[in-house]
């Protein structure tokens, strides 16, 4: 049996498919925003700066949240975030403020980000820790979905020298491919490094094990503790703050 469509019906099918299927890379909604430079206030302010970048480059509701933060520039807005929201007791680390000279951990940064967006009634975000054998595919899906929902994901990078963690950093993801190729072992990212407020390109690669997958961050312009390593080291993507 053959099927025929009138021209209007065929156009309707095409439009439906176009609206439902991704047509290009998953990209931050506001790519022309001004990136935050953490050095405007402190070398250990990458977490608050990455969160502010996510809001500035996000959908209108997140942009509203960024504009509502008191201050007229990077330094004053970061200062407010650190003092008011970073100066709150952590729910995750006993007897410690969220932000300290050591910076902030991913769980506290997720809480801080949700406080910043609550007044703007923007959709809440959540923390995800990559684990398991499908972490590579799952992390890509989370990053792409968050971008399409209007929140540029905040990603935690951590360098390991053997089994020892020696340094960490937060970045904000601006773009990932529209989909993973079949049997892909890597995908490209475009991101903001708050250390300088610069936009760079990098790659997330997977090293698969029997029970887990390591997500290796290949970010040549963002070395994160490389100079501290005394032996061959690896930089891993180990935390994601995303719109679920």
Tab-separated table of C-alpha atoms in Angstrom:
chain	number	residue	atom	x	y	z
A	1	UNK	CA	0.000	0.000	0.000
A	2	UNK	CA	1.402	3.406	-0.970
A	3	UNK	CA	1.005	6.569	1.069
A	4	UNK	CA	0.555	10.003	-0.448
A	5	UNK	CA	0.538	13.397	1.221
A	6	UNK	CA	-0.811	16.700	0.018
A	7	UNK	CA	1.732	19.537	-0.069
A	8	UNK	CA	0.369	21.215	3.118
A	9	UNK	CA	0.473	17.904	4.970
A	10	UNK	CA	4.032	17.223	3.839
A	11	UNK	CA	5.102	20.683	4.954
A	12	UNK	CA	3.470	20.062	8.309
A	13	UNK	CA	5.427	16.835	8.756
A	14	UNK	CA	8.672	18.618	7.852
A	15	UNK	CA	7.994	21.414	10.323
A	16	UNK	CA	7.165	18.940	13.053
A	17	UNK	CA	10.380	17.017	12.467
A	18	UNK	CA	12.388	20.231	12.366
A	19	UNK	CA	10.950	21.410	15.680
A	20	UNK	CA	11.446	18.112	17.455
A	21	UNK	CA	14.911	17.114	16.236
A	22	UNK	CA	18.149	18.925	17.159
A	23	UNK	CA	19.379	20.974	14.216
A	24	UNK	CA	22.840	21.928	15.454
A	25	UNK	CA	25.129	22.016	18.467
A	26	UNK	CA	23.608	22.490	21.905
A	27	UNK	CA	24.632	26.077	22.650
A	28	UNK	CA	24.292	28.614	25.459
A	29	UNK	CA	21.256	30.854	24.800
A	30	UNK	CA	23.090	34.178	25.276
A	31	UNK	CA	26.505	33.766	23.615
A	32	UNK	CA	27.184	37.507	23.413
A	33	UNK	CA	27.218	37.992	27.203
A	34	UNK	CA	30.328	39.343	28.936
A	35	UNK	CA	32.345	36.616	30.639
A	36	UNK	CA	33.303	36.992	34.296
A	37	UNK	CA	36.972	37.116	35.240
A	38	UNK	CA	37.561	35.610	38.681
A	39	UNK	CA	40.802	37.580	38.992
A	40	UNK	CA	38.682	40.689	39.427
A	41	UNK	CA	38.478	39.620	43.068
A	42	UNK	CA	40.467	36.448	43.900
A	43	UNK	CA	42.425	33.579	42.390
A	44	UNK	CA	40.249	31.059	44.232
A	45	UNK	CA	36.890	32.479	43.088
A	46	UNK	CA	36.445	30.119	40.130
A	47	UNK	CA	33.252	28.602	41.568
A	48	UNK	CA	31.292	31.841	42.076
A	49	UNK	CA	32.639	33.157	38.748
A	50	UNK	CA	31.602	30.002	36.881
A	51	UNK	CA	28.118	30.255	38.404
A	52	UNK	CA	27.777	33.902	37.404
A	53	UNK	CA	28.905	33.030	33.870
A	54	UNK	CA	26.221	30.334	33.692
A	55	UNK	CA	23.583	32.903	34.603
A	56	UNK	CA	24.818	35.617	32.245
A	57	UNK	CA	25.051	33.248	29.273
A	58	UNK	CA	21.797	31.434	30.094
A	59	UNK	CA	18.149	31.830	29.149
A	60	UNK	CA	16.296	35.060	30.049
A	61	UNK	CA	15.220	33.817	33.496
A	62	UNK	CA	18.854	33.105	34.429
A	63	UNK	CA	19.971	36.442	32.973
A	64	UNK	CA	17.399	38.111	35.232
A	65	UNK	CA	18.956	36.353	38.207
A	66	UNK	CA	22.412	37.623	37.204
A	67	UNK	CA	21.179	41.198	36.870
A	68	UNK	CA	19.529	40.993	40.304
A	69	UNK	CA	22.878	40.377	42.041
A	70	UNK	CA	23.943	43.651	43.673
A	71	UNK	CA	26.933	45.314	42.038
A	72	UNK	CA	27.859	47.032	38.802
A	73	UNK	CA	30.705	44.780	37.637
A	74	UNK	CA	32.536	41.503	38.088
A	75	UNK	CA	34.301	42.483	41.295
A	76	UNK	CA	31.291	43.853	43.146
A	77	UNK	CA	28.969	41.043	42.068
A	78	UNK	CA	31.521	38.375	42.972
A	79	UNK	CA	32.113	40.059	46.316
A	80	UNK	CA	28.380	39.937	47.074
A	81	UNK	CA	28.133	36.278	46.073
A	82	UNK	CA	31.145	35.289	48.175
A	83	UNK	CA	30.155	37.234	51.281
A	84	UNK	CA	26.414	36.573	51.302
A	85	UNK	CA	26.090	33.132	49.733
A	86	UNK	CA	29.601	31.768	50.201
A	87	UNK	CA	29.602	32.932	53.818
A	88	UNK	CA	26.766	30.544	54.697
A	89	UNK	CA	27.469	27.331	56.593
A	90	UNK	CA	27.867	24.308	54.323
A	91	UNK	CA	25.190	21.606	54.409
A	92	UNK	CA	27.785	19.085	53.265
A	93	UNK	CA	30.983	19.788	55.237
A	94	UNK	CA	30.512	20.153	59.029
A	95	UNK	CA	31.734	23.369	60.643
A	96	UNK	CA	32.822	24.938	57.392
A	97	UNK	CA	31.565	27.852	55.329
A	98	UNK	CA	30.719	27.158	51.710
A	99	UNK	CA	33.568	29.340	50.412
A	100	UNK	CA	37.011	29.586	51.956
A	101	UNK	CA	40.609	30.160	50.921
A	102	UNK	CA	40.442	26.719	49.355
A	103	UNK	CA	37.492	27.777	47.206
A	104	UNK	CA	34.184	25.909	47.185
A	105	UNK	CA	33.154	22.300	46.574
A	106	UNK	CA	30.671	21.242	43.898
A	107	UNK	CA	27.819	20.405	46.294
A	108	UNK	CA	28.014	23.803	47.980
A	109	UNK	CA	28.333	25.531	44.608
A	110	UNK	CA	25.098	23.875	43.480
A	111	UNK	CA	23.358	25.169	46.625
A	112	UNK	CA	24.796	28.646	46.079
A	113	UNK	CA	23.662	28.697	42.440
A	114	UNK	CA	20.123	27.706	43.394
A	115	UNK	CA	20.003	30.546	45.906
A	116	UNK	CA	21.030	33.005	43.193
A	117	UNK	CA	18.292	31.877	40.795
A	118	UNK	CA	15.492	31.395	43.323
A	119	UNK	CA	14.399	35.042	43.376
A	120	UNK	CA	14.118	35.074	39.575
A	121	UNK	CA	11.970	31.937	39.658
A	122	UNK	CA	14.324	30.280	37.195
A	123	UNK	CA	14.388	26.460	37.026
A	124	UNK	CA	16.551	24.929	39.744
A	125	UNK	CA	19.776	23.088	38.962
A	126	UNK	CA	21.191	19.907	40.383
A	127	UNK	CA	24.575	18.321	41.049
A	128	UNK	CA	25.571	15.175	39.199
A	129	UNK	CA	28.696	13.104	39.877
A	130	UNK	CA	29.717	10.985	36.858
A	131	UNK	CA	30.024	7.311	37.751
A	132	UNK	CA	29.502	3.864	36.294
A	133	UNK	CA	30.374	2.405	32.929
A	134	UNK	CA	27.979	4.699	31.025
A	135	UNK	CA	29.277	7.933	32.593
A	136	UNK	CA	30.629	9.178	29.263
A	137	UNK	CA	27.332	8.930	27.404
A	138	UNK	CA	25.296	10.055	30.408
A	139	UNK	CA	27.448	13.136	31.014
A	140	UNK	CA	27.140	14.216	27.390
A	141	UNK	CA	23.345	13.855	27.566
A	142	UNK	CA	23.216	15.930	30.753
A	143	UNK	CA	25.353	18.718	29.291
A	144	UNK	CA	23.378	18.866	26.046
A	145	UNK	CA	20.005	18.764	27.815
A	146	UNK	CA	21.007	21.506	30.252
A	147	UNK	CA	22.152	23.783	27.418
A	148	UNK	CA	18.901	23.221	25.538
A	149	UNK	CA	16.956	24.020	28.700
A	150	UNK	CA	18.771	27.312	28.991
A	151	UNK	CA	21.386	26.683	31.692
A	152	UNK	CA	25.045	26.501	30.595
A	153	UNK	CA	26.416	23.720	32.822
A	154	UNK	CA	29.055	24.334	35.464
A	155	UNK	CA	31.705	21.609	35.335
A	156	UNK	CA	34.222	20.662	37.981
A	157	UNK	CA	37.701	19.619	36.814
A	158	UNK	CA	40.151	17.873	39.132
A	159	UNK	CA	43.756	16.840	38.512
A	160	UNK	CA	45.035	13.572	39.927
A	161	UNK	CA	48.677	12.676	40.437
A	162	UNK	CA	48.278	8.939	40.801
A	163	UNK	CA	45.437	8.551	43.311
A	164	UNK	CA	46.028	11.961	44.903
A	165	UNK	CA	43.910	14.960	43.954
A	166	UNK	CA	46.247	17.954	43.681
A	167	UNK	CA	44.132	20.768	42.243
A	168	UNK	CA	40.626	21.592	41.007
A	169	UNK	CA	38.804	24.227	38.990
A	170	UNK	CA	35.328	25.132	37.710
A	171	UNK	CA	34.433	26.101	34.137
A	172	UNK	CA	31.166	26.888	32.336
A	173	UNK	CA	30.167	24.908	29.240
A	174	UNK	CA	28.887	26.941	26.284
A	175	UNK	CA	28.551	24.279	23.591
A	176	UNK	CA	28.609	20.552	22.895
A	177	UNK	CA	27.809	18.679	19.659
A	178	UNK	CA	24.172	18.055	18.762
A	179	UNK	CA	24.683	14.335	19.304
A	180	UNK	CA	27.326	11.698	19.953
A	181	UNK	CA	28.585	9.785	16.971
A	182	UNK	CA	28.101	6.021	17.085
A	183	UNK	CA	30.827	4.397	19.215
A	184	UNK	CA	32.227	7.838	20.027
A	185	UNK	CA	35.114	7.953	22.501
A	186	UNK	CA	35.272	11.761	22.725
A	187	UNK	CA	33.214	14.892	22.229
A	188	UNK	CA	34.172	18.539	21.809
A	189	UNK	CA	33.300	21.290	24.261
A	190	UNK	CA	33.450	25.064	24.151
A	191	UNK	CA	33.761	26.611	27.573
A	192	UNK	CA	34.540	29.717	29.596
A	193	UNK	CA	37.537	29.537	31.878
A	194	UNK	CA	36.837	32.088	34.630
A	195	UNK	CA	40.605	32.434	35.124
A	196	UNK	CA	40.796	35.420	32.801
A	197	UNK	CA	37.214	35.117	31.545
A	198	UNK	CA	38.302	33.573	28.237
A	199	UNK	CA	36.454	31.197	25.905
A	200	UNK	CA	38.350	28.078	24.809
A	201	UNK	CA	37.768	24.763	23.030
A	202	UNK	CA	38.499	21.388	24.558
A	203	UNK	CA	37.603	17.724	24.447
A	204	UNK	CA	36.146	15.203	26.884
A	205	UNK	CA	37.561	11.715	26.280
A	206	UNK	CA	36.684	8.447	27.927
A	207	UNK	CA	38.958	5.815	29.424
A	208	UNK	CA	36.803	2.788	30.068
A	209	UNK	CA	37.311	0.309	32.889
A	210	UNK	CA	35.443	-2.800	33.959
A	211	UNK	CA	33.243	-0.972	36.456
A	212	UNK	CA	33.711	2.711	35.698
A	213	UNK	CA	34.681	5.211	33.033
A	214	UNK	CA	37.123	8.072	33.537
A	215	UNK	CA	36.126	11.315	31.825
A	216	UNK	CA	39.422	12.880	30.792
A	217	UNK	CA	39.360	16.625	30.139
A	218	UNK	CA	41.720	17.628	27.343
A	219	UNK	CA	41.855	21.401	27.881
A	220	UNK	CA	45.303	22.647	26.803
A	221	UNK	CA	44.492	26.281	27.668
A	222	UNK	CA	43.264	25.275	31.129
A	223	UNK	CA	46.023	23.228	32.707
A	224	UNK	CA	44.620	23.067	36.301
A	225	UNK	CA	47.498	22.096	38.579
A	226	UNK	CA	49.745	20.621	35.916
A	227	UNK	CA	52.768	22.391	37.384
A	228	UNK	CA	52.106	20.745	40.767
A	229	UNK	CA	52.236	17.189	39.426
A	230	UNK	CA	55.391	15.242	40.248
A	231	UNK	CA	54.550	12.371	37.892
A	232	UNK	CA	52.259	11.823	34.882
A	233	UNK	CA	48.852	13.133	35.912
A	234	UNK	CA	45.311	13.218	34.546
A	235	UNK	CA	42.643	15.928	34.541
A	236	UNK	CA	39.151	14.551	35.052
A	237	UNK	CA	35.662	15.982	34.707
A	238	UNK	CA	34.261	14.856	38.045
A	239	UNK	CA	31.190	17.042	38.728
A	240	UNK	CA	28.379	18.619	36.712
A	241	UNK	CA	25.859	21.244	37.813
A	242	UNK	CA	23.027	21.114	35.284
A	243	UNK	CA	19.390	21.868	34.646
A	244	UNK	CA	17.865	18.369	34.821
